[in-house]
Amino acid sequence: MQVPMSRDNMIRGLIFFTIFTLAGLFLSFIWSGTQDIQSGAEELAQIFKEMRYEYLLAVCVFTFLDWLCAGLRFHIFIRVVSPTMKFRDSFRAILATICVSAITPFQTGGVGHLYIYSRSGAPLSGAITAGIASFLSTLIILIVAAGGILWIDPSSIPKETTWISFFSFLIFSIVFIVFVLLLLKPDIVLRIFQWLCDHVGRRFTSITHFLERVKSKVEQLSTEHKTFAITLLRNHKWTCVLSVLLTCGFFAVRIIGGYFVIKAFGEEVSLWNLWVVEMLYNFVVLFAPTPGASGFSELAKDRLMTNLIAAKYITPFVLLTRFFTIYIAVVLGGIVISMQIAKDIRHKKNEVAKDAIQQV
């Protein structure tokens, strides 16, 4: 089974991502205490002019390490189901995932790695298993960190964000249970999916045949996924442990990257307080409904940083951290996906030409 990607959908998602991002940055700029937009813009320009840009070189290194850890996490799982897979394909897969996450609501970026891996020769069900196992590592780290933060209740967290944190904790718990079932008990999820399809099919008879085909394909993928999942859990337990460590790795380098951004402004901040804020931030925005959490992400980081750095530095900090962690990867991931789509189109044209020659 192939995973289709559309340039039109990518462009549409990118437009929405850009609009929400600009809106979020503008509101962050206004909320930073700016009384006059012109004077605020001049102050912002002065901040960027006086920055110590040597620190941003270190941020570039940590950004690459972020992608490296995330790509390795994909790779250790995909090698279980497709031993011939090369790391460059996993690196392409993580960039594609970040890109698709940025242009789809609720950051549903899994299609990105499924597309790259399926085009690289991996079975789709195996790529699904790798994605589920990888995402579970993220959920485990974030839910443990967020639970610890809520229990400690550090002073660096603004009090008005507490209710958002509890709401996110509830959503996380639900998603975590679903993904655990997907990995350990896929039959339960399959039965729920089949029940939903049957219920919808009885109400909308015009799509009954389509739903039957979908049920059949999902059942096939579920059976293959279950085989891969059993193999992974029985024979590759240390791979799961390594995945959790790599997840800790890419969160750590992101936080250290943010620390160097603050150093570039000439500000000082406790690395512990920054860790608390960044982990809670990742926890809160992961399931934000906008494409790539755009807008919501900028505003959430603005609110969470109010107790750590001066107000005038918050908008530049939000812009730079999002630039290094997301915006660059969106561009590179878009290039990866576009090149793969172009390759698919050329391949399809060659197949049509061959069929025409054979018919002649």
CSV table of C-alpha atoms in Angstrom, one decimal:
chain,number,residue,atom,x,y,z
A,1,MET,CA,0.0,0.0,0.0
A,2,GLN,CA,1.3,3.4,-0.9
A,3,VAL,CA,1.0,6.6,1.1
A,4,PRO,CA,-0.1,9.5,-1.2
A,5,MET,CA,1.2,13.0,-0.7
A,6,SER,CA,-0.1,16.1,-2.5
A,7,ARG,CA,1.7,19.3,-3.3
A,8,ASP,CA,-1.6,21.2,-3.2
A,9,ASN,CA,-2.3,20.0,0.4
A,10,MET,CA,1.2,20.8,1.4
A,11,ILE,CA,0.9,24.4,0.1
A,12,ARG,CA,-2.5,24.9,1.7
A,13,GLY,CA,-1.1,23.6,5.0
A,14,LEU,CA,2.0,25.8,4.8
A,15,ILE,CA,-0.2,28.9,4.2
A,16,PHE,CA,-2.2,28.2,7.3
A,17,PHE,CA,0.9,27.4,9.3
A,18,THR,CA,2.4,30.8,8.2
A,19,ILE,CA,-0.7,32.8,9.0
A,20,PHE,CA,-1.1,31.3,12.5
A,21,THR,CA,2.6,31.7,13.2
A,22,LEU,CA,2.6,35.3,12.2
A,23,ALA,CA,-0.5,35.9,14.3
A,24,GLY,CA,1.1,34.2,17.3
A,25,LEU,CA,4.4,36.2,17.0
A,26,PHE,CA,2.4,39.5,16.6
A,27,LEU,CA,0.4,38.8,19.7
A,28,SER,CA,3.6,37.8,21.6
A,29,PHE,CA,5.1,41.1,20.5
A,30,ILE,CA,2.0,43.0,21.8
A,31,TRP,CA,1.8,41.1,25.0
A,32,SER,CA,5.5,41.7,25.8
A,33,GLY,CA,4.4,45.1,27.1
A,34,THR,CA,5.0,47.2,23.9
A,35,GLN,CA,3.1,50.4,24.2
A,36,ASP,CA,3.9,51.7,20.7
A,37,ILE,CA,4.5,49.4,17.8
A,38,GLN,CA,7.1,51.6,16.1
A,39,SER,CA,9.2,52.0,19.2
A,40,GLY,CA,8.8,48.3,19.9
A,41,ALA,CA,10.0,47.4,16.5
A,42,GLU,CA,13.0,49.6,16.9
A,43,GLU,CA,13.8,48.0,20.2
A,44,LEU,CA,13.4,44.6,18.6
A,45,ALA,CA,15.8,45.5,15.8
A,46,GLN,CA,18.3,46.8,18.4
A,47,ILE,CA,18.2,43.5,20.2
A,48,PHE,CA,19.0,41.6,17.1
A,49,LYS,CA,21.7,44.1,16.2
A,50,GLU,CA,23.4,43.7,19.6
A,51,MET,CA,23.1,39.9,19.8
A,52,ARG,CA,26.2,37.7,20.3
A,53,TYR,CA,25.8,35.6,17.2
A,54,GLU,CA,28.6,33.2,18.1
A,55,TYR,CA,26.1,31.6,20.5
A,56,LEU,CA,23.7,30.9,17.6
A,57,LEU,CA,26.4,28.8,15.9
A,58,ALA,CA,26.2,26.5,19.0
A,59,VAL,CA,22.4,26.5,18.5
A,60,CYS,CA,22.9,25.3,15.0
A,61,VAL,CA,25.0,22.3,16.2
A,62,PHE,CA,22.3,21.4,18.8
A,63,THR,CA,19.6,21.7,16.1
A,64,PHE,CA,21.5,19.1,14.0
A,65,LEU,CA,21.9,16.9,17.1
A,66,ASP,CA,18.1,17.2,17.7
A,67,TRP,CA,17.4,15.8,14.2
A,68,LEU,CA,20.2,13.2,14.6
A,69,CYS,CA,18.7,11.8,17.8
A,70,ALA,CA,15.1,11.8,16.4
A,71,GLY,CA,16.3,10.1,13.2
A,72,LEU,CA,18.2,7.5,15.1
A,73,ARG,CA,15.1,6.7,17.1
A,74,PHE,CA,13.2,6.0,14.0
A,75,HIS,CA,16.1,4.1,12.6
A,76,ILE,CA,16.5,1.6,15.4
A,77,PHE,CA,12.9,0.6,15.1
A,78,ILE,CA,12.7,0.5,11.3
A,79,ARG,CA,15.8,-1.7,11.2
A,80,VAL,CA,13.9,-4.3,13.1
A,81,VAL,CA,11.2,-4.6,10.4
A,82,SER,CA,13.4,-3.7,7.4
A,83,PRO,CA,17.1,-4.6,8.1
A,84,THR,CA,18.4,-3.1,4.8
A,85,MET,CA,17.0,0.4,5.5
A,86,LYS,CA,19.8,3.1,5.4
A,87,PHE,CA,20.1,5.8,8.0
A,88,ARG,CA,19.8,8.6,5.3
A,89,ASP,CA,16.3,7.3,4.7
A,90,SER,CA,15.5,7.6,8.5
A,91,PHE,CA,17.0,11.1,8.5
A,92,ARG,CA,14.8,12.1,5.5
A,93,ALA,CA,11.8,10.5,7.3
A,94,ILE,CA,12.3,12.6,10.4
A,95,LEU,CA,12.5,15.8,8.4
A,96,ALA,CA,9.4,14.8,6.4
A,97,THR,CA,7.6,14.1,9.7
A,98,ILE,CA,8.4,17.5,11.1
A,99,CYS,CA,7.3,19.2,7.9
A,100,VAL,CA,4.0,17.3,7.8
A,101,SER,CA,3.4,17.9,11.5
A,102,ALA,CA,3.8,21.6,10.8
A,103,ILE,CA,1.2,21.8,8.1
A,104,THR,CA,-1.5,19.5,9.6
A,105,PRO,CA,-3.8,20.1,12.6
A,106,PHE,CA,-2.8,18.4,15.8
A,107,GLN,CA,0.7,17.8,14.4
A,108,THR,CA,-0.3,14.5,12.7
A,109,GLY,CA,3.1,14.1,11.1
A,110,GLY,CA,3.1,10.3,10.9
A,111,VAL,CA,2.2,10.4,7.3
A,112,GLY,CA,5.6,12.0,6.5
A,113,HIS,CA,7.7,9.1,7.8
A,114,LEU,CA,5.2,6.5,6.3
A,115,TYR,CA,5.6,8.1,2.9
A,116,ILE,CA,9.4,8.2,2.9
A,117,TYR,CA,9.8,4.7,4.4
A,118,SER,CA,7.2,3.2,2.0
A,119,ARG,CA,9.1,4.7,-1.0
A,120,SER,CA,12.4,3.4,0.4
A,121,GLY,CA,11.1,-0.2,0.5
A,122,ALA,CA,9.9,-0.7,4.0
A,123,PRO,CA,6.5,-2.4,4.6
A,124,LEU,CA,3.8,0.1,5.5
A,125,SER,CA,2.7,-1.9,8.5
A,126,GLY,CA,6.3,-2.0,9.7
A,127,ALA,CA,6.7,1.7,9.3
A,128,ILE,CA,3.5,2.1,11.3
A,129,THR,CA,4.9,-0.1,14.1
A,130,ALA,CA,8.1,2.0,14.2
A,131,GLY,CA,6.1,5.2,14.3
A,132,ILE,CA,3.9,4.0,17.2
A,133,ALA,CA,6.9,2.8,19.2
A,134,SER,CA,8.8,6.0,18.7
A,135,PHE,CA,5.8,8.2,19.6
A,136,LEU,CA,5.3,6.1,22.8
A,137,SER,CA,8.8,7.1,23.9
A,138,THR,CA,7.9,10.8,23.5
A,139,LEU,CA,4.6,10.3,25.4
A,140,ILE,CA,6.4,8.5,28.2
A,141,ILE,CA,9.1,11.2,28.7
A,142,LEU,CA,6.6,14.1,28.5
A,143,ILE,CA,4.0,12.6,30.7
A,144,VAL,CA,6.5,11.7,33.4
A,145,ALA,CA,8.2,15.1,33.2
A,146,ALA,CA,4.9,17.0,33.2
A,147,GLY,CA,3.6,14.9,36.1
A,148,GLY,CA,6.7,15.7,38.1
A,149,ILE,CA,6.5,19.4,37.3
A,150,LEU,CA,2.8,19.6,38.4
A,151,TRP,CA,3.7,17.7,41.6
A,152,ILE,CA,6.7,20.0,42.4
A,153,ASP,CA,4.8,23.1,41.3
A,154,PRO,CA,8.0,25.2,40.7
A,155,SER,CA,7.9,29.0,41.0
A,156,SER,CA,9.2,29.4,37.4
A,157,ILE,CA,5.8,28.3,36.0
A,158,PRO,CA,3.2,31.1,35.8
A,159,LYS,CA,0.1,30.2,37.8
A,160,GLU,CA,-2.3,31.0,35.0
A,161,THR,CA,-0.9,28.1,33.0
A,162,THR,CA,-1.9,25.4,35.6
A,163,TRP,CA,-5.4,24.7,34.2
A,164,ILE,CA,-4.0,24.3,30.7
A,165,SER,CA,-1.4,21.9,32.1
A,166,PHE,CA,-4.1,19.8,33.8
A,167,PHE,CA,-6.2,19.7,30.5
A,168,SER,CA,-3.1,18.7,28.5
A,169,PHE,CA,-2.4,16.0,31.1
A,170,LEU,CA,-5.9,14.5,30.6
A,171,ILE,CA,-5.5,14.6,26.8
A,172,PHE,CA,-2.1,13.0,27.1
A,173,SER,CA,-3.4,10.2,29.3
A,174,ILE,CA,-6.1,9.3,26.7
A,175,VAL,CA,-3.6,9.4,23.8
A,176,PHE,CA,-1.1,7.4,25.8
A,177,ILE,CA,-3.6,4.6,26.5
A,178,VAL,CA,-4.6,4.5,22.8
A,179,PHE,CA,-1.0,4.1,21.7
A,180,VAL,CA,-0.2,1.5,24.4
A,181,LEU,CA,-3.2,-0.5,23.1
A,182,LEU,CA,-2.0,0.0,19.5
A,183,LEU,CA,1.4,-1.5,20.4
A,184,LEU,CA,0.3,-4.2,22.9
A,185,LYS,CA,-3.3,-5.0,22.0
A,186,PRO,CA,-4.0,-3.8,18.4
A,187,ASP,CA,-6.9,-6.2,18.2
A,188,ILE,CA,-8.9,-4.1,20.7
A,189,VAL,CA,-8.3,-0.9,18.6
A,190,LEU,CA,-9.2,-2.9,15.5
A,191,ARG,CA,-12.5,-4.0,17.0
A,192,ILE,CA,-13.4,-0.5,18.0
A,193,PHE,CA,-12.5,0.8,14.5
A,194,GLN,CA,-14.7,-2.0,12.9
A,195,TRP,CA,-17.6,-1.1,15.2
A,196,LEU,CA,-17.3,2.5,14.2
A,197,CYS,CA,-17.2,1.6,10.5
A,198,ASP,CA,-20.3,-0.6,10.8
A,199,HIS,CA,-22.2,2.0,12.7
A,200,VAL,CA,-21.4,4.7,10.1
A,201,GLY,CA,-22.1,2.4,7.3
A,202,ARG,CA,-25.6,1.7,8.5
A,203,ARG,CA,-26.3,5.4,8.8
A,204,PHE,CA,-24.7,6.4,5.5
A,205,THR,CA,-25.3,3.5,3.1
A,206,SER,CA,-23.7,5.3,0.1
A,207,ILE,CA,-20.2,4.8,1.6
A,208,THR,CA,-20.8,1.2,2.9
A,209,HIS,CA,-18.6,-0.4,0.1
A,210,PHE,CA,-15.9,2.2,0.7
A,211,LEU,CA,-15.9,1.5,4.4
A,212,GLU,CA,-15.7,-2.3,3.8
A,213,ARG,CA,-12.6,-1.8,1.7
A,214,VAL,CA,-11.1,0.4,4.4
A,215,LYS,CA,-11.9,-2.2,7.1
A,216,SER,CA,-10.3,-4.9,5.0
A,217,LYS,CA,-7.1,-3.0,4.5
A,218,VAL,CA,-6.9,-1.9,8.1
A,219,GLU,CA,-7.4,-5.5,9.2
A,220,GLN,CA,-4.5,-6.6,7.0
A,221,LEU,CA,-2.3,-3.8,8.3
A,222,SER,CA,-3.3,-4.6,11.9
A,223,THR,CA,-2.4,-8.3,11.5
A,224,GLU,CA,1.1,-7.4,10.0
A,225,HIS,CA,1.6,-4.7,12.7
A,226,LYS,CA,0.8,-7.1,15.4
A,227,THR,CA,3.5,-9.5,14.1
A,228,PHE,CA,6.1,-6.7,14.0
A,229,ALA,CA,5.0,-5.5,17.5
A,230,ILE,CA,5.4,-9.0,19.1
A,231,THR,CA,8.8,-9.3,17.5
A,232,LEU,CA,9.8,-5.9,18.8
A,233,LEU,CA,8.6,-6.5,22.4
A,234,ARG,CA,9.9,-10.0,22.7
A,235,ASN,CA,13.3,-9.8,21.0
A,236,HIS,CA,14.2,-6.1,21.1
A,237,LYS,CA,13.5,-4.8,24.6
A,238,TRP,CA,16.8,-2.9,24.7
A,239,THR,CA,15.8,-1.2,21.5
A,240,CYS,CA,12.8,0.2,23.4
A,241,VAL,CA,15.1,1.4,26.2
A,242,LEU,CA,17.5,3.0,23.7
A,243,SER,CA,14.5,4.8,22.1
A,244,VAL,CA,13.7,6.4,25.5
A,245,LEU,CA,17.3,7.5,25.9
A,246,LEU,CA,17.4,9.0,22.4
A,247,THR,CA,14.1,10.8,23.3
A,248,CYS,CA,15.7,12.3,26.4
A,249,GLY,CA,18.6,13.2,24.1
A,250,PHE,CA,16.7,15.3,21.6
A,251,PHE,CA,14.7,17.0,24.4
A,252,ALA,CA,18.0,17.8,26.1
A,253,VAL,CA,19.7,19.3,23.1
A,254,ARG,CA,16.6,21.4,22.4
A,255,ILE,CA,16.6,22.8,25.9
A,256,ILE,CA,20.4,23.5,25.7
A,257,GLY,CA,19.8,25.2,22.4
A,258,GLY,CA,17.3,27.5,24.0
A,259,TYR,CA,19.7,28.2,26.8
A,260,PHE,CA,22.3,29.4,24.2
A,261,VAL,CA,19.7,31.6,22.5
A,262,ILE,CA,19.2,33.4,25.9
A,263,LYS,CA,23.0,33.6,26.3
A,264,ALA,CA,23.1,35.3,22.9
A,265,PHE,CA,20.9,38.1,24.3
A,266,GLY,CA,23.3,38.6,27.2
A,267,GLU,CA,20.8,37.2,29.7
A,268,GLU,CA,21.3,34.7,32.4
A,269,VAL,CA,18.8,31.9,33.3
A,270,SER,CA,18.8,28.8,35.4
A,271,LEU,CA,19.1,25.7,33.2
A,272,TRP,CA,16.8,23.9,35.7
A,273,ASN,CA,14.1,26.6,35.4
A,274,LEU,CA,14.5,26.5,31.6
A,275,TRP,CA,14.1,22.7,31.6
A,276,VAL,CA,10.9,23.0,33.6
A,277,VAL,CA,9.4,25.6,31.2
A,278,GLU,CA,10.5,23.8,28.0
A,279,MET,CA,9.3,20.4,29.1
A,280,LEU,CA,5.9,21.8,30.2
A,281,TYR,CA,5.8,23.7,26.9
A,282,ASN,CA,6.3,20.6,24.8
A,283,PHE,CA,3.7,18.8,26.9
A,284,VAL,CA,1.1,21.5,26.4
A,285,VAL,CA,1.5,22.2,22.7
A,286,LEU,CA,1.9,18.6,21.4
A,287,PHE,CA,-1.8,18.2,20.6
A,288,ALA,CA,-2.7,21.9,19.9
A,289,PRO,CA,-5.3,22.0,17.1
A,290,THR,CA,-3.6,24.4,14.8
A,291,PRO,CA,-1.1,23.2,12.1
A,292,GLY,CA,2.2,22.5,13.8
A,293,ALA,CA,0.7,24.2,16.9
A,294,SER,CA,1.4,27.4,15.1
A,295,GLY,CA,0.1,30.5,16.9
A,296,PHE,CA,-0.7,28.5,20.0
A,297,SER,CA,2.9,27.4,20.3
A,298,GLU,CA,4.2,31.0,20.1
A,299,LEU,CA,1.7,32.3,22.6
A,300,ALA,CA,2.3,29.4,25.1
A,301,LYS,CA,6.0,29.9,25.0
A,302,ASP,CA,5.5,33.6,25.5
A,303,ARG,CA,3.4,33.0,28.7
A,304,LEU,CA,5.7,30.4,30.1
A,305,MET,CA,8.8,32.5,29.7
A,306,THR,CA,7.5,35.5,31.6
A,307,ASN,CA,9.2,34.6,34.9
A,308,LEU,CA,12.6,33.7,33.3
A,309,ILE,CA,13.7,36.6,31.1
A,310,ALA,CA,13.0,40.2,30.6
A,311,ALA,CA,9.8,41.0,28.6
A,312,LYS,CA,11.6,42.6,25.7
A,313,TYR,CA,13.6,39.4,25.0
A,314,ILE,CA,10.6,37.0,25.0
A,315,THR,CA,9.4,37.6,21.4
A,316,PRO,CA,13.0,37.3,20.0
A,317,PHE,CA,13.5,34.2,22.1
A,318,VAL,CA,10.2,32.6,20.8
A,319,LEU,CA,11.1,33.5,17.2
A,320,LEU,CA,14.6,32.1,17.3
A,321,THR,CA,13.8,28.9,19.2
A,322,ARG,CA,10.9,28.1,16.8
A,323,PHE,CA,13.1,29.0,13.9
A,324,PHE,CA,15.8,26.5,14.9
A,325,THR,CA,13.5,23.7,16.1
A,326,ILE,CA,10.7,23.9,13.6
A,327,TYR,CA,11.0,26.5,10.8
A,328,ILE,CA,14.2,25.2,9.3
A,329,ALA,CA,13.1,21.6,9.5
A,330,VAL,CA,9.8,22.5,7.8
A,331,VAL,CA,11.8,23.9,4.8
A,332,LEU,CA,14.2,21.0,4.6
A,333,GLY,CA,11.3,18.5,5.1
A,334,GLY,CA,9.4,20.2,2.4
A,335,ILE,CA,12.4,19.8,0.0
A,336,VAL,CA,12.7,16.1,0.9
A,337,ILE,CA,9.0,15.5,0.3
A,338,SER,CA,9.0,17.6,-2.9
A,339,MET,CA,12.0,15.7,-4.3
A,340,GLN,CA,10.3,12.4,-3.5
A,341,ILE,CA,7.0,13.4,-5.1
A,342,ALA,CA,9.0,14.5,-8.2
A,343,LYS,CA,10.7,11.2,-8.3
A,344,ASP,CA,7.4,9.4,-8.0
A,345,ILE,CA,6.0,11.4,-10.9
A,346,ARG,CA,9.0,10.5,-13.1
A,347,HIS,CA,8.7,6.9,-12.1
A,348,LYS,CA,5.0,6.9,-13.0
A,349,LYS,CA,5.6,8.5,-16.3
A,350,ASN,CA,8.3,5.9,-17.1
A,351,GLU,CA,5.9,3.1,-16.3
A,352,VAL,CA,3.2,4.6,-18.6
A,353,ALA,CA,5.8,4.9,-21.4
A,354,LYS,CA,6.8,1.3,-20.9
A,355,ASP,CA,3.2,0.1,-21.0
A,356,ALA,CA,2.6,2.1,-24.2
A,357,ILE,CA,5.7,0.6,-25.9
A,358,GLN,CA,4.6,-2.9,-24.9
A,359,GLN,CA,1.2,-2.3,-26.3
A,360,VAL,CA,2.6,-1.2,-29.6
